[in-house]
CSV table of C-alpha atoms in Angstrom, one decimal:
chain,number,residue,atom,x,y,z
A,1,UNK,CA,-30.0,13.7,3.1
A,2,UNK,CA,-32.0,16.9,4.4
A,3,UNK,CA,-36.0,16.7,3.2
A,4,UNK,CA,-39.0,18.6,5.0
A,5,UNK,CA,-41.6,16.2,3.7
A,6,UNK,CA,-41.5,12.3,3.5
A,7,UNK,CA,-39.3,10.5,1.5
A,8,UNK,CA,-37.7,6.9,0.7
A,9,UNK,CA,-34.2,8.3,0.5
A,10,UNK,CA,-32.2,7.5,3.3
A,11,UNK,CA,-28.6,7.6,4.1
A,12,UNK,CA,-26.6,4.4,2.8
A,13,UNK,CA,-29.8,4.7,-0.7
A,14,UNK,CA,-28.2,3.6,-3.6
A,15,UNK,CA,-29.0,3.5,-7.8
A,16,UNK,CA,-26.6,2.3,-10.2
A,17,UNK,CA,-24.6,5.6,-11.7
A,18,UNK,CA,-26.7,7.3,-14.6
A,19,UNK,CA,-30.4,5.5,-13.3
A,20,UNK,CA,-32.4,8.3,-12.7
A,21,UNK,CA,-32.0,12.1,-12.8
A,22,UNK,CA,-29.6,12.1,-9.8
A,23,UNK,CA,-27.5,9.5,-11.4
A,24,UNK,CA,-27.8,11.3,-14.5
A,25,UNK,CA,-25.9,14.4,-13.1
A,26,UNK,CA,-23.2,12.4,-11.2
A,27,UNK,CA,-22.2,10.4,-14.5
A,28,UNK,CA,-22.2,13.7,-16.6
A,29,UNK,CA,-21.4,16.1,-14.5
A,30,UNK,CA,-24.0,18.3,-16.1
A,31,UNK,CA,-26.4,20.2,-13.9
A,32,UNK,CA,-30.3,19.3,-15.2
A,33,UNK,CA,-33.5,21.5,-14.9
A,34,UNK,CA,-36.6,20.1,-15.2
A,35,UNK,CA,-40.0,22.5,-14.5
A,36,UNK,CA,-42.0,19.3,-15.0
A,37,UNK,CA,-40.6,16.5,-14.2
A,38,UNK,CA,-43.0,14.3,-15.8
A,39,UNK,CA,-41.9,15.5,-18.7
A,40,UNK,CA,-37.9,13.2,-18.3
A,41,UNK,CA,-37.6,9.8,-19.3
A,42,UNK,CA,-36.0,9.0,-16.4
A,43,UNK,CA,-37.3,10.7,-13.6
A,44,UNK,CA,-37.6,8.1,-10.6
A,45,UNK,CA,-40.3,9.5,-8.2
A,46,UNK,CA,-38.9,9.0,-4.6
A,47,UNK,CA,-41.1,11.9,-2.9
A,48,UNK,CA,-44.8,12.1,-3.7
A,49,UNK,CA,-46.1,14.8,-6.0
A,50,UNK,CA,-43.0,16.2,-6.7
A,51,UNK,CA,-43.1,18.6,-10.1
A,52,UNK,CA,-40.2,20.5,-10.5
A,53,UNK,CA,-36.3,19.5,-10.1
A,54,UNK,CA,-32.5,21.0,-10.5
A,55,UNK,CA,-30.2,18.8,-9.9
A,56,UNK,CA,-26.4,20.2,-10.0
A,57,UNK,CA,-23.1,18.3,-9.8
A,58,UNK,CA,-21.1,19.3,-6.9
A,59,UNK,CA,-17.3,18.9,-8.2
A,60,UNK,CA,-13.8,18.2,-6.4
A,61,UNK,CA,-11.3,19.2,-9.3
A,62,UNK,CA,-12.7,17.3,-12.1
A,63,UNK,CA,-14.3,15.0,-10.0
A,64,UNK,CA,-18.1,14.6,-9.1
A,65,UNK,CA,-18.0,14.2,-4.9
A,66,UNK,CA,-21.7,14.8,-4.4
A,67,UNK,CA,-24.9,16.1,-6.3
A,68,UNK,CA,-27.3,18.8,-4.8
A,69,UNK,CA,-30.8,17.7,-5.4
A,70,UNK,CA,-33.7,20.2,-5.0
A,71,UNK,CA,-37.1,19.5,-5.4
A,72,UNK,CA,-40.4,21.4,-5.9
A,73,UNK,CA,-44.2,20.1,-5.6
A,74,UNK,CA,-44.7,23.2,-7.6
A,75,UNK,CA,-44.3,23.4,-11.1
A,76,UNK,CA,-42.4,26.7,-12.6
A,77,UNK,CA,-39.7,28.1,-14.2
A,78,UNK,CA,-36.4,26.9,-12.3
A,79,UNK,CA,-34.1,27.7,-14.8
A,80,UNK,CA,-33.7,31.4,-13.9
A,81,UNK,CA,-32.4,29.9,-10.2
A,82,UNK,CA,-29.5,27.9,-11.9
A,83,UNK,CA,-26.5,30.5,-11.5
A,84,UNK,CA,-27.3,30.8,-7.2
A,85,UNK,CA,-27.7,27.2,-6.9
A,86,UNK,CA,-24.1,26.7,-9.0
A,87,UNK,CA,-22.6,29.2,-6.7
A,88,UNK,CA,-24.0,27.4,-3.9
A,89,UNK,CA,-22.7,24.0,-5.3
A,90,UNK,CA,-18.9,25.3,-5.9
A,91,UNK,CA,-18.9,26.8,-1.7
A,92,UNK,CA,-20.1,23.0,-1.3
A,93,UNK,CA,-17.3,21.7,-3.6
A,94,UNK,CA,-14.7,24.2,-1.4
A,95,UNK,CA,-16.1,22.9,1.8
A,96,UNK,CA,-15.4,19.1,0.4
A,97,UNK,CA,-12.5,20.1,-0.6
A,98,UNK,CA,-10.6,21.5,2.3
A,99,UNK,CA,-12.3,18.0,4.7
A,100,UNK,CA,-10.6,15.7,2.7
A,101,UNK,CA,-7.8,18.5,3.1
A,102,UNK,CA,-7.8,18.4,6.9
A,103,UNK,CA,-7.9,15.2,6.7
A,104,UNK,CA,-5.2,14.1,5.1
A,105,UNK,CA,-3.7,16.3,7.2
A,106,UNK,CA,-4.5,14.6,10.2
A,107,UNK,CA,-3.5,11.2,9.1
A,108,UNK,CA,0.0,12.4,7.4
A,109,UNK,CA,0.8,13.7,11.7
A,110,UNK,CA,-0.5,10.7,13.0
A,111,UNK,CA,2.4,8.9,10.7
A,112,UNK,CA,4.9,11.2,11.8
A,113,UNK,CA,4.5,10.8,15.2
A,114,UNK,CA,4.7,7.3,14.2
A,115,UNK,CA,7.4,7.5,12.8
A,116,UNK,CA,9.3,10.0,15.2
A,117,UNK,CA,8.3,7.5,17.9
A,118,UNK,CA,9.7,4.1,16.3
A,119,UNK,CA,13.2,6.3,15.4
A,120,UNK,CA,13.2,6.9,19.4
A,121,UNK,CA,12.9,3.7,20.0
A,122,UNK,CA,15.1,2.7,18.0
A,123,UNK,CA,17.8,5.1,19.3
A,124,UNK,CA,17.3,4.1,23.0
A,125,UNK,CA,16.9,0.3,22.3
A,126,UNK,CA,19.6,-1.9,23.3
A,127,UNK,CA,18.4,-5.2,21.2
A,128,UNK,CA,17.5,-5.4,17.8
A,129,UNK,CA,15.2,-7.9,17.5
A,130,UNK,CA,12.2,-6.0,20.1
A,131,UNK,CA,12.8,-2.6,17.6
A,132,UNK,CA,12.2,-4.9,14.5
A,133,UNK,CA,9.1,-6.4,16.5
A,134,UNK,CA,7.7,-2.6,17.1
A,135,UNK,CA,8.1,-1.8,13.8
A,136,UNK,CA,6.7,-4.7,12.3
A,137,UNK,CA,3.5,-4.2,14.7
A,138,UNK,CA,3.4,-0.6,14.0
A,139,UNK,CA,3.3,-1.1,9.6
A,140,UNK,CA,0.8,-4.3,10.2
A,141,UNK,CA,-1.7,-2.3,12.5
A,142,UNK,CA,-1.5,1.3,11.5
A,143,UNK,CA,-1.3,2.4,15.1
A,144,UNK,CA,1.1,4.4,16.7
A,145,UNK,CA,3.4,2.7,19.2
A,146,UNK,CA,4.2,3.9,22.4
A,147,UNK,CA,8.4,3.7,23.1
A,148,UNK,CA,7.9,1.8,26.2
A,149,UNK,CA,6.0,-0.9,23.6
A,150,UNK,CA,2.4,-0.1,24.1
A,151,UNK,CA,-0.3,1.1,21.6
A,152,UNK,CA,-1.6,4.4,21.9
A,153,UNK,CA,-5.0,4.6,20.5
């Protein structure tokens, strides 16, 4: 959430999906436009003396992962600023995108490690039972275990 004048939305703000203009968008997935906001239904005033809107879906795939919200205390034609602000919205999209990307990424190493470290153990272990144990530990907690039996965190 990024504003340069006052405003009740906060991080963690919530409205049920399709309340509102916002929630509008991120059921659709249609961008709306709206010179004078007065003029929608369901415009929910959450900054004072707001007038104009565009409101754009911000897509994963086919999936809506944000909304890009922009608001005007002026009243004017935004329509003509639609085709930058999609551009903008599908860079946004990409950026989404390739975090989750890196992310998975991340966590798919941190289970290989895992998992090379609980064949190791295995190898050098001369008891069952304590190998069983480790891997038990490891698949309960998520955390990668150490050959010597301690959890590296």
């Amino acid at each position: 959430v990024a504003s340069r004048i006052p405003t009740e939305i906060v991080p963690g703000y919530f409205r049920p999906l399709g309340s509102g203009v916002v929630g509008e968008v991120a059921l659709t997935g249609r961008s709306v436009v709206l010179d004078e906001v007065s003029r929608h239904p369901d415009y929910v005033a959450m900054t004072e003396g707001v007038r104009c809107e565009l409101c754009l879906p911000i897509f994963h795939g086919s999936e809506v992962v944000a909304i890009l919200n922009l608001e005007d205390r002026r009243s004017r034609e935004a329509s003509a600023e639609l085709p930058l602000l999609e551009a903008v919205a599908r860079q946004i999209g990409g950026a989404i995108a390739n975090a989750r990307l890196h992310e998975e990424v991340l966590l798919r190493a941190q289970q290989f490690e895992m998992l090379a470290d609980l064949s190791r153990s295995a190898l050098e272990a001369e008891e069952l039972e304590p190998v069983l144990q480790r891997i038990a530990d490891a698949a309960g907690t998520g955390r990668r275990q150490r050959p010597g039996g301690g959890a590296n965190h």
